[in-house]
XYZ file of C-alpha atoms in Angstrom:
778
model
C -14.494 10.710 -11.392
C -11.602 9.390 -9.286
C -9.230 9.777 -12.211
C -10.303 13.391 -12.700
C -9.820 14.116 -9.009
C -6.412 12.432 -9.048
C -5.330 14.206 -12.223
C -6.471 17.463 -10.654
C -3.556 17.211 -8.244
C -1.174 14.944 -10.162
C -0.509 16.349 -13.603
C -0.059 14.069 -16.639
C 3.675 14.700 -16.420
C 3.699 13.442 -12.845
C 1.653 10.393 -13.826
C 4.227 9.738 -16.520
C 6.892 9.822 -13.830
C 4.873 7.433 -11.673
C 4.535 5.068 -14.646
C 8.220 4.260 -14.182
C 7.277 2.171 -11.129
C 4.899 -0.307 -12.830
C 7.244 -0.372 -15.815
C 10.037 -1.375 -13.450
C 7.892 -4.162 -12.027
C 7.230 -5.362 -15.566
C 10.988 -5.476 -16.157
C 11.412 -7.549 -12.987
C 8.615 -9.828 -14.151
C 10.130 -10.257 -17.619
C 13.623 -10.859 -16.232
C 12.481 -13.651 -13.899
C 13.531 -11.826 -10.712
C 10.041 -12.283 -9.272
C 9.761 -15.978 -10.078
C 10.474 -17.216 -6.546
C 7.866 -14.956 -4.946
C 5.378 -15.582 -7.740
C 5.821 -19.326 -7.277
C 5.024 -18.874 -3.589
C 1.789 -17.072 -4.459
C 0.987 -19.914 -6.867
C 1.533 -22.402 -4.055
C -1.001 -20.475 -1.977
C -3.454 -20.694 -4.853
C -2.934 -24.441 -5.070
C -3.652 -24.851 -1.380
C -6.689 -22.573 -1.580
C -7.973 -24.676 -4.492
C -7.294 -27.993 -2.765
C -6.263 -31.370 -4.095
C -7.805 -32.952 -7.211
C -8.480 -36.505 -8.298
C -7.125 -37.208 -11.778
C -9.063 -39.325 -14.306
C -5.961 -41.450 -14.869
C -4.136 -43.662 -12.400
C -0.434 -43.078 -11.853
C 1.353 -45.690 -9.723
C 4.863 -45.150 -8.430
C 7.479 -47.890 -8.124
C 10.065 -46.509 -5.752
C 13.790 -46.970 -5.944
C 13.999 -46.596 -2.181
C 16.419 -47.497 0.589
C 14.824 -50.929 1.045
C 15.227 -51.737 -2.625
C 18.851 -50.592 -2.584
C 19.502 -52.884 0.381
C 17.664 -55.810 -1.187
C 19.195 -55.573 -4.658
C 22.659 -54.339 -3.884
C 24.402 -51.086 -4.650
C 23.621 -48.833 -7.576
C 23.708 -49.301 -10.574
C 21.617 -52.447 -10.797
C 21.615 -55.079 -13.465
C 19.391 -53.481 -16.106
C 17.630 -56.724 -16.927
C 15.699 -56.137 -13.664
C 14.016 -53.155 -15.315
C 13.080 -55.311 -18.304
C 11.646 -57.958 -15.977
C 9.579 -55.437 -13.976
C 8.306 -53.628 -17.091
C 7.310 -56.877 -18.801
C 5.413 -58.113 -15.755
C 3.581 -54.803 -15.302
C 2.546 -54.586 -18.947
C 1.823 -58.237 -19.692
C 0.394 -59.423 -16.369
C -0.835 -56.316 -14.520
C -2.438 -54.550 -17.489
C -0.379 -51.395 -17.143
C -0.714 -49.160 -20.217
C 2.694 -47.472 -20.023
C 5.837 -47.532 -17.926
C 8.226 -44.642 -17.470
C 11.707 -45.078 -16.045
C 12.874 -41.888 -14.378
C 16.490 -43.021 -14.605
C 19.181 -42.067 -17.110
C 21.021 -45.163 -18.420
C 24.299 -43.672 -19.564
C 27.837 -44.886 -20.015
C 29.176 -43.078 -16.964
C 27.355 -45.320 -14.537
C 28.558 -48.413 -16.370
C 32.169 -47.321 -16.455
C 32.226 -46.480 -12.776
C 30.638 -49.712 -11.704
C 33.568 -52.049 -12.224
C 31.087 -54.783 -13.214
C 31.432 -54.457 -16.943
C 30.380 -57.906 -18.095
C 27.318 -58.141 -15.869
C 26.097 -54.740 -16.961
C 26.738 -55.573 -20.617
C 24.522 -58.624 -20.271
C 21.878 -56.493 -18.603
C 22.103 -53.924 -21.394
C 21.587 -56.648 -23.981
C 18.546 -58.007 -22.152
C 16.961 -54.574 -21.754
C 17.735 -53.605 -25.355
C 16.204 -56.804 -26.720
C 13.080 -56.211 -24.624
C 12.775 -52.607 -25.770
C 13.364 -53.629 -29.365
C 9.993 -55.392 -29.232
C 8.265 -52.001 -28.947
C 6.617 -52.186 -25.516
C 5.092 -48.936 -24.094
C 8.168 -48.282 -21.996
C 9.828 -44.873 -21.939
C 13.383 -44.487 -20.702
C 14.621 -41.305 -19.130
C 16.755 -38.836 -21.055
C 18.686 -35.850 -19.817
C 19.873 -32.820 -21.715
C 23.661 -32.555 -21.462
C 26.267 -30.105 -22.626
C 29.421 -32.176 -21.987
C 30.691 -35.321 -23.739
C 30.117 -38.710 -22.155
C 32.824 -41.005 -23.535
C 34.256 -44.359 -22.583
C 38.004 -43.781 -22.327
C 38.918 -47.461 -22.058
C 41.188 -49.430 -24.371
C 38.352 -50.593 -26.590
C 37.794 -49.105 -30.042
C 35.207 -46.326 -30.445
C 31.614 -47.493 -30.121
C 28.158 -45.970 -30.101
C 28.870 -44.715 -26.587
C 30.927 -41.889 -28.108
C 28.324 -39.110 -28.387
C 28.373 -35.496 -29.497
C 28.920 -32.720 -27.018
C 25.306 -31.550 -26.944
C 22.981 -34.528 -26.973
C 20.190 -36.156 -25.078
C 21.557 -38.567 -22.490
C 19.661 -41.826 -22.527
C 22.389 -43.745 -24.235
C 23.887 -47.152 -23.558
C 25.427 -49.752 -25.825
C 23.593 -53.069 -25.698
C 26.324 -54.711 -27.804
C 29.655 -53.398 -26.534
C 31.537 -56.346 -27.944
C 30.275 -55.789 -31.468
C 32.384 -53.721 -33.848
C 31.159 -50.207 -34.436
C 29.284 -49.439 -37.633
C 31.144 -47.454 -40.262
C 31.134 -43.695 -39.580
C 28.547 -41.710 -41.483
C 29.205 -38.147 -42.586
C 27.439 -35.744 -40.274
C 25.322 -33.107 -41.958
C 25.123 -29.564 -40.735
C 22.218 -28.056 -38.834
C 21.122 -26.193 -41.958
C 20.854 -29.488 -43.869
C 18.858 -31.314 -41.190
C 15.154 -30.548 -40.842
C 13.900 -29.362 -37.458
C 10.350 -29.733 -36.256
C 10.074 -25.951 -35.985
C 12.983 -24.188 -37.670
C 11.872 -20.733 -36.430
C 11.523 -21.897 -32.844
C 12.530 -19.406 -30.166
C 13.566 -21.557 -27.240
C 13.850 -18.560 -24.886
C 17.275 -19.699 -23.761
C 16.101 -22.839 -22.014
C 17.124 -25.707 -24.327
C 18.856 -24.731 -27.521
C 19.650 -27.020 -30.456
C 23.356 -27.765 -31.028
C 25.425 -25.410 -33.094
C 27.215 -26.521 -36.254
C 30.559 -26.416 -34.444
C 29.253 -28.994 -31.953
C 28.233 -31.634 -34.500
C 31.589 -33.497 -34.439
C 31.583 -34.590 -38.067
C 32.851 -38.138 -38.521
C 31.700 -39.541 -35.154
C 29.149 -42.363 -35.059
C 25.495 -41.758 -34.272
C 24.428 -42.735 -30.727
C 21.953 -45.558 -30.273
C 18.625 -44.453 -28.831
C 15.909 -46.695 -27.433
C 12.609 -46.809 -29.340
C 10.954 -44.591 -26.691
C 12.855 -42.129 -24.559
C 11.752 -38.900 -22.957
C 13.334 -35.973 -21.217
C 13.125 -35.999 -17.433
C 14.529 -32.475 -17.110
C 12.852 -29.654 -15.229
C 13.603 -25.964 -15.590
C 16.338 -25.286 -13.058
C 15.130 -26.368 -9.625
C 11.522 -25.412 -10.318
C 9.320 -28.510 -10.513
C 6.466 -26.394 -11.891
C 7.910 -26.339 -15.430
C 9.142 -29.019 -17.803
C 10.390 -28.664 -21.409
C 7.662 -30.237 -23.535
C 10.218 -30.911 -26.258
C 13.760 -30.104 -27.362
C 14.613 -29.718 -31.049
C 17.755 -31.620 -31.934
C 19.592 -32.178 -35.187
C 17.711 -34.845 -37.051
C 14.953 -35.354 -34.471
C 12.874 -33.758 -31.756
C 13.083 -35.164 -28.247
C 9.846 -35.031 -26.264
C 9.467 -34.862 -22.530
C 8.780 -38.169 -20.797
C 5.309 -36.986 -19.774
C 4.449 -36.434 -23.444
C 5.947 -39.778 -24.424
C 3.965 -41.543 -21.703
C 0.774 -39.849 -22.848
C 1.487 -41.045 -26.397
C 2.133 -44.576 -25.147
C -1.080 -44.439 -23.091
C -3.042 -43.497 -26.197
C -1.181 -46.004 -28.372
C 0.508 -43.286 -30.441
C 4.075 -42.457 -31.385
C 6.034 -39.251 -31.886
C 4.675 -38.815 -35.401
C 1.339 -37.782 -33.855
C 2.909 -34.673 -32.303
C 3.094 -31.348 -34.084
C 4.672 -28.139 -32.829
C 2.857 -24.923 -33.627
C 4.696 -22.111 -31.891
C 2.730 -21.572 -28.696
C 1.245 -25.070 -28.452
C 1.641 -28.753 -29.247
C -1.034 -30.752 -31.019
C -1.373 -34.490 -30.491
C -3.454 -36.046 -33.258
C -5.953 -38.589 -31.945
C -7.044 -41.635 -33.963
C -10.606 -42.184 -35.093
C -11.212 -38.586 -36.098
C -11.275 -37.347 -32.492
C -10.207 -33.735 -31.982
C -6.496 -33.298 -31.279
C -5.191 -32.656 -27.811
C -3.881 -29.079 -27.695
C -1.094 -28.598 -25.182
C -0.434 -24.879 -24.409
C 3.227 -23.906 -24.197
C 4.697 -21.049 -22.252
C 7.456 -19.239 -24.106
C 6.879 -21.679 -26.967
C 8.510 -24.617 -25.201
C 7.521 -25.039 -21.560
C 4.654 -27.085 -20.138
C 3.419 -25.892 -16.748
C 2.649 -28.771 -14.413
C -0.776 -28.726 -12.778
C -0.269 -30.293 -9.362
C -3.069 -32.597 -8.307
C -2.121 -33.700 -4.798
C 0.547 -33.998 -2.183
C 3.136 -36.737 -2.475
C 2.146 -38.703 0.632
C -1.358 -39.639 -0.557
C -1.848 -43.418 -0.780
C -5.149 -43.048 -2.611
C -4.084 -40.617 -5.321
C -0.437 -41.739 -5.390
C -0.243 -45.525 -4.708
C 3.358 -46.641 -4.265
C 5.306 -49.922 -4.230
C 8.957 -50.629 -3.632
C 10.997 -51.628 -6.702
C 12.453 -54.704 -5.005
C 8.912 -55.862 -4.088
C 7.702 -55.567 -7.681
C 10.890 -57.178 -9.047
C 10.631 -60.075 -6.595
C 7.054 -60.765 -7.715
C 8.075 -60.375 -11.370
C 10.722 -63.013 -10.847
C 8.148 -65.091 -8.957
C 6.080 -65.427 -12.107
C 8.806 -67.796 -13.360
C 9.324 -69.511 -10.011
C 9.395 -73.297 -9.726
C 7.134 -73.407 -6.682
C 3.409 -72.942 -7.412
C 2.895 -70.945 -4.233
C 5.401 -68.313 -5.354
C 3.805 -68.127 -8.787
C 0.345 -67.763 -7.273
C 1.529 -65.001 -4.942
C 3.099 -63.189 -7.879
C 0.002 -63.543 -10.010
C -2.169 -62.245 -7.166
C 0.160 -59.277 -6.728
C -0.120 -58.264 -10.373
C -3.872 -58.905 -10.382
C -4.332 -55.988 -7.971
C -6.852 -53.588 -9.603
C -4.567 -50.659 -8.853
C -2.374 -51.677 -11.788
C -5.086 -52.096 -14.404
C -5.004 -49.280 -16.987
C -2.461 -47.284 -14.970
C 0.742 -45.522 -15.870
C 3.679 -46.685 -13.781
C 6.611 -44.442 -12.971
C 9.834 -45.998 -11.740
C 12.000 -43.452 -10.027
C 14.369 -42.732 -7.141
C 12.811 -41.673 -3.833
C 15.634 -42.298 -1.379
C 17.007 -38.983 -0.011
C 20.546 -40.273 -0.485
C 19.971 -40.085 -4.240
C 19.493 -36.291 -3.985
C 16.524 -36.173 -6.324
C 14.142 -34.157 -4.102
C 12.330 -30.845 -4.409
C 9.496 -28.991 -2.632
C 6.065 -28.905 -4.278
C 2.991 -26.648 -3.922
C 1.419 -29.176 -1.531
C 4.616 -30.297 0.257
C 6.703 -27.936 2.356
C 9.483 -30.472 2.764
C 11.309 -31.739 -0.354
C 9.804 -34.865 -1.899
C 10.970 -37.051 -4.832
C 10.997 -35.247 -8.154
C 9.395 -38.201 -9.859
C 6.169 -36.725 -8.463
C 6.575 -33.786 -10.856
C 6.697 -36.263 -13.734
C 3.542 -37.974 -12.467
C 1.653 -34.689 -12.171
C 2.807 -33.685 -15.656
C 1.350 -36.965 -16.981
C -1.924 -36.299 -15.141
C -1.990 -32.775 -16.571
C -1.699 -34.117 -20.124
C -4.107 -37.010 -19.841
C -6.704 -35.049 -17.852
C -6.419 -32.079 -20.215
C -6.354 -29.744 -17.206
C -3.697 -27.404 -18.517
C -2.700 -24.240 -16.738
C -2.798 -21.157 -18.910
C -1.170 -17.783 -18.545
C -1.689 -14.564 -20.424
C 0.982 -13.876 -23.033
C 3.855 -11.723 -21.730
C 2.453 -8.586 -23.331
C -0.913 -9.370 -21.697
C 0.723 -9.660 -18.280
C 2.484 -6.318 -18.742
C -0.733 -4.658 -19.897
C -2.600 -6.083 -16.898
C 0.040 -4.781 -14.500
C -0.005 -1.313 -16.050
C -3.800 -1.032 -16.343
C -4.588 -2.296 -12.854
C -1.842 -0.175 -11.317
C -3.087 2.936 -13.094
C -6.671 2.318 -11.962
C -5.809 1.562 -8.327
C -3.341 4.447 -8.109
C -5.901 6.860 -9.567
C -8.417 5.782 -6.929
C -5.853 5.963 -4.123
C -4.663 9.408 -5.195
C -8.166 10.848 -5.561
C -8.694 13.723 -3.162
C -11.598 15.958 -2.372
C -14.461 15.303 -0.011
C -14.664 11.615 -0.964
C -10.920 10.961 -0.766
C -11.222 8.350 1.991
C -13.974 6.526 0.117
C -11.872 6.446 -3.064
C -8.924 5.014 -1.136
C -11.164 2.338 0.354
C -12.402 1.617 -3.161
C -8.779 1.204 -4.312
C -8.187 -1.295 -1.504
C -11.369 -3.150 -2.475
C -10.305 -3.289 -6.139
C -6.948 -4.766 -5.164
C -8.666 -7.238 -2.826
C -11.056 -8.187 -5.613
C -8.117 -8.821 -7.950
C -6.518 -11.132 -5.390
C -9.812 -12.981 -5.019
C -10.228 -13.129 -8.782
C -6.727 -14.573 -9.170
C -7.742 -17.370 -6.773
C -11.078 -17.939 -8.493
C -9.630 -17.894 -12.014
C -6.973 -20.400 -10.980
C -9.521 -22.746 -9.444
C -12.267 -22.385 -12.036
C -10.465 -21.443 -15.252
C -6.963 -22.791 -14.511
C -5.732 -19.314 -15.461
C -2.567 -18.131 -13.724
C -2.568 -14.343 -13.375
C 0.505 -12.425 -12.194
C 0.129 -11.485 -8.532
C 3.540 -10.361 -7.300
C 4.183 -7.788 -10.021
C 0.581 -6.547 -9.975
C 0.299 -6.148 -6.209
C 3.829 -4.782 -5.914
C 3.271 -2.250 -8.683
C -0.136 -1.234 -7.288
C 1.218 -0.771 -3.762
C 4.371 1.120 -4.661
C 2.729 3.311 -7.291
C -0.286 4.056 -5.074
C 1.986 4.902 -2.164
C 4.061 7.188 -4.366
C 0.917 8.756 -5.858
C -0.622 9.371 -2.431
C 2.636 10.823 -1.127
C 2.949 13.019 -4.186
C -0.697 14.012 -3.847
C -0.196 14.875 -0.193
C 2.784 17.079 -0.990
C 0.890 18.787 -3.822
C -2.235 19.298 -1.709
C -0.248 20.694 1.200
C 1.476 23.094 -1.170
C -1.914 24.072 -2.581
C -3.379 24.490 0.907
C -0.496 26.730 1.963
C -1.071 28.785 -1.157
C -4.784 29.090 -0.445
C -4.169 29.944 3.187
C -1.676 32.574 2.125
C -4.133 34.024 -0.378
C -7.381 33.909 1.616
C -5.821 34.233 5.061
C -5.407 37.918 4.319
C -9.191 38.260 3.987
C -10.597 35.743 6.450
C -9.114 34.123 9.569
C -6.414 31.555 8.702
C -8.075 29.099 11.075
C -11.283 29.422 9.069
C -9.363 28.747 5.845
C -7.831 25.640 7.433
C -11.255 24.447 8.574
C -12.700 24.953 5.105
C -9.809 23.056 3.517
C -10.327 20.154 5.894
C -14.130 20.168 5.604
C -15.798 17.345 3.673
C -18.534 19.512 2.220
C -19.362 23.004 1.063
C -19.888 25.661 3.768
C -23.460 25.723 5.050
C -25.542 28.492 6.574
C -25.933 28.309 10.330
C -23.848 28.315 13.441
C -23.502 27.080 16.971
C -23.364 28.593 20.434
C -19.950 28.872 21.996
C -18.458 30.433 25.129
C -16.029 33.120 24.085
C -14.834 36.658 24.692
C -15.637 39.424 22.225
C -13.010 42.133 21.756
C -14.091 45.415 20.132
C -11.761 48.376 19.716
C -12.288 51.820 18.238
C -10.106 54.882 17.672
C -11.030 58.131 19.406
C -11.656 61.187 17.209
C -11.275 59.138 14.039
C -13.922 61.206 12.226
C -11.952 64.405 12.789
C -8.769 62.647 11.756
C -10.350 61.422 8.529
C -11.327 64.994 7.667
C -7.824 66.372 8.168
C -5.709 63.697 6.476
C -5.494 63.022 2.728
C -6.933 59.602 1.781
C -3.559 58.023 1.023
C -2.094 59.240 4.338
C -5.182 58.091 6.184
C -4.894 54.629 4.637
C -1.208 54.483 5.568
C -1.972 55.465 9.158
C -4.817 52.975 9.497
C -2.757 50.172 8.010
C -0.031 50.724 10.579
C -2.499 50.740 13.468
C -4.613 47.827 12.245
C -1.513 45.757 11.451
C -0.184 46.244 14.974
C -3.568 45.483 16.526
C -4.150 42.378 14.362
C -0.690 40.935 14.987
C -1.191 41.200 18.744
C -4.623 39.570 18.871
C -3.467 36.761 16.572
C -0.423 36.191 18.784
C -2.874 35.756 21.655
C -4.779 33.260 19.427
C -7.718 35.501 18.810
C -9.689 35.243 15.556
C -10.179 38.433 13.607
C -13.847 38.801 12.733
C -13.897 42.028 10.753
C -12.724 45.600 10.363
C -15.458 48.229 10.513
C -13.723 51.439 9.513
C -11.313 52.055 12.370
C -13.011 49.459 14.576
C -11.661 45.953 15.078
C -13.865 42.989 16.099
C -12.060 39.930 17.442
C -13.302 36.595 18.806
C -11.320 34.733 21.450
C -12.308 31.061 21.678
C -14.427 30.824 18.506
C -12.555 28.881 15.806
C -9.935 27.693 18.288
C -11.419 26.556 21.627
C -9.578 28.464 24.378
C -10.440 27.802 28.024
C -8.593 31.033 28.993
C -10.183 33.174 26.270
C -11.013 36.002 28.723
C -7.431 36.178 30.024
C -6.020 36.284 26.505
C -8.428 39.038 25.489
C -7.494 41.166 28.513
C -3.773 40.715 27.906
C -4.237 41.511 24.209
C -6.059 44.751 25.117
C -3.180 45.910 27.270
C -0.637 45.002 24.627
C -2.590 46.966 21.998
C -2.513 50.089 24.218
C 1.215 49.616 24.771
C 1.865 49.161 21.044
C -0.248 52.218 20.187
C 1.844 54.253 22.611
C 4.964 53.214 20.706
C 3.317 54.189 17.425
C 2.387 57.614 18.852
C 5.994 58.262 19.774
C 7.083 57.345 16.269
C 4.386 59.531 14.688
C 5.365 62.441 16.941
C 8.972 62.058 15.826
C 7.819 62.483 12.222
C 6.278 65.950 12.766
C 6.569 66.954 9.130
C 4.643 63.899 8.022
C 1.779 63.841 10.533
C -0.348 66.521 12.167
C -0.184 66.930 16.012
C -3.528 65.139 16.490
C -1.965 61.901 15.258
C 0.486 61.999 18.157
C -2.444 62.037 20.599
C -4.331 59.127 19.009
C -5.991 56.798 21.543
C -8.215 53.726 21.256
C -10.970 52.365 23.437
C -11.567 48.649 23.930
C -14.626 46.857 25.225
C -14.681 43.211 26.331
C -17.466 40.830 27.276
C -17.508 37.063 27.845
C -20.300 34.560 27.525
C -22.160 32.376 25.031
C -22.640 33.749 21.521
C -23.719 32.404 18.145
C -20.719 31.639 15.894
C -21.011 30.439 12.320
C -21.772 31.205 8.691
C -24.191 34.109 8.531
C -25.493 35.592 5.300
C -27.066 34.241 2.141
C -26.536 31.044 0.178
C -24.397 32.902 -2.322
C -22.367 34.993 0.134
C -21.358 33.924 3.619
C -19.645 35.679 6.470
C -18.122 33.734 9.336
C -18.912 35.960 12.287
C -20.277 36.171 15.816
C -23.576 37.601 16.923
C -25.853 37.746 19.936
C -26.653 39.759 23.066
C -23.171 39.305 24.517
C -21.667 40.780 21.358
C -23.886 43.847 21.714
C -22.832 44.152 25.353
C -19.162 44.158 24.308
C -19.947 47.003 21.929
C -21.607 48.914 24.836
C -18.455 48.387 26.881
C -16.374 50.005 24.146
C -18.678 53.016 23.788
C -19.252 53.287 27.575
C -15.524 53.522 28.195
C -15.681 57.048 26.763
C -18.139 58.128 29.495
C -15.854 56.944 32.294
C -12.698 58.203 30.589
C -11.016 54.762 30.556
C -9.222 52.946 27.759
C -10.572 49.416 28.418
C -13.886 48.541 30.035
C -15.060 44.986 30.633
C -18.032 43.232 32.155
C -18.019 41.312 35.395
C -18.226 38.065 33.408
C -14.937 38.855 31.669
C -13.249 39.807 34.944
C -14.431 36.641 36.641
C -13.257 34.379 33.768
C -9.938 36.199 33.545
C -9.201 35.836 37.252
C -10.255 32.170 37.166
C -7.484 31.361 34.665
C -4.978 34.160 35.244
C -5.269 34.929 38.934
C -4.198 38.460 39.706
C -2.073 38.952 36.599
C -4.576 41.499 35.243
C -5.486 44.322 37.623
C -9.109 45.472 37.494
C -10.906 48.461 39.044
C -14.619 48.380 39.721
C -16.198 51.350 37.975
C -19.932 51.210 38.462
C -23.141 49.332 37.868
C -24.570 50.497 34.568
C -27.775 49.832 32.643
C -26.802 49.897 29.001
C -29.175 51.103 26.340
C -31.591 48.358 25.375
C -31.284 46.513 28.709
C -33.146 46.777 32.026
C -30.780 44.942 34.420
C -27.651 46.667 35.651
C -24.258 45.231 34.688
C -21.173 45.647 36.921
C -18.355 47.073 34.800
C -14.614 47.232 35.396
C -11.591 49.007 34.023
C -8.416 47.106 33.170
C -5.879 49.322 34.854
C -2.933 47.272 33.642
C -0.927 44.118 34.095
C 0.377 43.221 37.508
C 3.994 43.627 36.523
C 3.385 47.166 35.225
C 1.465 48.551 38.226
C 2.879 51.452 40.303
C 2.135 52.159 43.996
C 0.281 55.334 42.997
C -2.056 53.359 40.763
C -2.786 50.846 43.505
C -3.507 53.676 45.967
C -5.780 55.311 43.429
C -7.728 52.080 42.989
C -8.148 51.671 46.762
C -9.499 55.224 47.261
C -11.828 54.950 44.260
C -13.325 51.605 45.248
C -13.909 52.958 48.779
C -15.670 55.935 47.208
C -17.966 53.617 45.226
C -19.040 51.899 48.433
C -19.904 55.232 50.065
C -21.675 56.238 46.868
C -23.869 53.119 46.902
C -24.687 53.861 50.585
C -25.707 57.463 49.719
C -22.819 58.780 51.814
C -22.024 61.623 49.458
C -19.597 63.505 51.679
C -17.511 60.417 52.447
C -17.484 59.442 48.784
C -16.348 62.947 47.776
C -13.541 62.814 50.337
C -12.237 59.526 48.861
C -12.506 60.921 45.362
C -10.512 64.008 46.351
C -7.660 61.667 47.287
C -7.959 59.416 44.157
C -8.354 62.140 41.526
C -4.736 63.409 41.646
C -3.507 59.818 41.277
C -5.447 59.121 38.074
C -3.409 58.449 34.949
C -4.348 60.759 32.088
C -6.348 63.905 32.013
C -10.055 64.559 32.137
C -12.349 62.826 32.029
C -11.344 60.006 34.372
C -13.352 57.738 36.689
C -12.688 59.827 39.819
C -13.845 63.072 38.194
C -16.896 61.409 36.617
C -18.048 59.916 39.936
C -17.257 63.171 41.837
C -19.491 65.126 39.466
C -22.287 62.597 39.969
C -21.935 62.699 43.775
C -22.154 66.507 43.777
C -25.318 66.389 41.680
C -26.967 63.757 43.879
C -25.899 65.592 47.015
C -27.672 68.682 45.752
C -30.692 66.725 44.536
C -30.972 63.525 46.586
C -32.550 60.570 44.698
C -35.810 58.922 45.656
C -36.148 55.823 47.803
C -36.123 53.536 44.772
C -32.602 54.627 43.755
C -30.344 51.553 43.336
C -27.037 53.350 42.553
C -27.020 51.999 38.957
C -26.125 54.445 36.222
C -28.350 54.395 33.149
C -26.517 54.953 29.854
C -28.562 56.952 27.373
C -26.220 56.427 24.412
C -25.017 53.278 22.633
């Protein structure tokens, strides 16, 4: 329904144009330009979900400022790592140890302590050669790391694109003979058709440096890289020539389960880790066929979920296990007997800010050590609580579909337009809630930034486009139907929320009714086409004037015009506007007469004498839709409308052009003061009524009055007072003075009242005479 209403205004071609907006958001989503904002929305989802307790213990051994002070400057003797790892595994019952440190040749060469570090390398290498569950850190590098000393080439000389976790435990030993390096095409990869999406690419053939020795790698090493500065993503693996390097979190999970790299298989969009004993494999979903999304379990500063110890403290107790004094040995044994170690995974990593290995996390606003990302990646793997995302095409389809639906609802017009727009807002709100719920309950990450951005921008554009189209359509309808019904009525119908209904309401207004004199005779003498031309000129002039005074045209009845002042448009000064409009119509008709007289060959002489009469009355009347259910007429009706009609017809008896009731005069003077000049005519009892009504003539506007007219009014009104007092002679004397000052010929008010006074003087009325004149015609 909403789509049909929206498409009624927005054509399919326009919807196609609007589709550019969600398509643009999809491009931004695919290009990674929304990643920062999307990560912020993901952080909000983490905080809405709250912290989790993992089923596996991860304990951190911090390379902190205290340890650096206790053990001397960096780099340390690497036998300390062997000592700590051995104590944790053999005495504390730790199931795996990860060292978030890259042991490369650069650190050794810069140290200036060559011999001591060589001895440490030998000790660590011998310990690792025994196959303990210890994983050293590796880093993906794209520059050579060579020892440019005077010694001969050794295993420290590595290719340009390698994994950095390389040190020589036997620097004094001669290098092995060089082995010919095979090309990338000759070496098997774990997944030859792998699309690494530009994150970590295998080395090219030109980078293989044929003839150089192979680097030595520890039995277990794992990548500690993250994607850029985003701790939410880690490369689950990197395919290299001759081997595949796994991330440290994967290696630690394998060590925890007692497995090695042979248990891992790469299958495009996921990894599979084969479990012993016929248990189902662990399926690790990959994003873009290589990336593992870290599910964050808690904030960094959480002593319960993230127990931490300083490296120097653990090393001191590890050394204490071999101490001479029993007390030191007992203290060391008690330290490693702490239940926190049993069955845990230990991560050794830098936490001191001076080491510049910090980053913000979803639960931490301030940067914290990045080793926490490694710990949460391990928890993600071992807990099996993997985050999942729709495939890229699914995200784009979701953005397009939701945007189309919300925009269609927002752009829906008609009587329920506001409700459809509220529905669109509710749908978008529901999607935001669903994105929170699906993240918490299903661990499904739905795109929020692109979806909300596309929905907002497209809906805004659709509503704006709809508004422009509807306004254009409304102007067209007003132009079409405004020629048949009042434009204000068309506007009200366009703005109405439902179909027009029968009925009306009572409203204070002024009814204006005009009629041409001798129109019947004119219609007999003029050909139909000339008559239509004449009437169109007159009615056009009359209609333009009343509309300029904000009157509402009710109808044309032949040559008659019915106008409402204050009906569709509330007008406090409706009586004043009606009186001014009446005078302007007479003035405009005088101009038309002069023009018609000038065209003698076109019009007969009677056209040059054409006059109109106008009747006005003010008061409450019924205004609304009158008629049948199939055909309505917006009009005015009631006793006050009939009285206005009597004013128009009664004007002929008094020989005046405009006659109004006392109610109209009173309302006009209340808002317009003395701008309109009135003359009291008489008290009349119109046909169909019993009570007399005081009636007045509009003589003219104040600015147009002449002294003769004012003198005429004074003599006439004095005559009416004598007339009401039955002073016939005095009334006749006043009328003798006013008659020559009347504008126009016979009949006029002075002559009409003079004739009545003469008749009553000859035949005096009875005692019940009240001076009111009874009209016998409508």
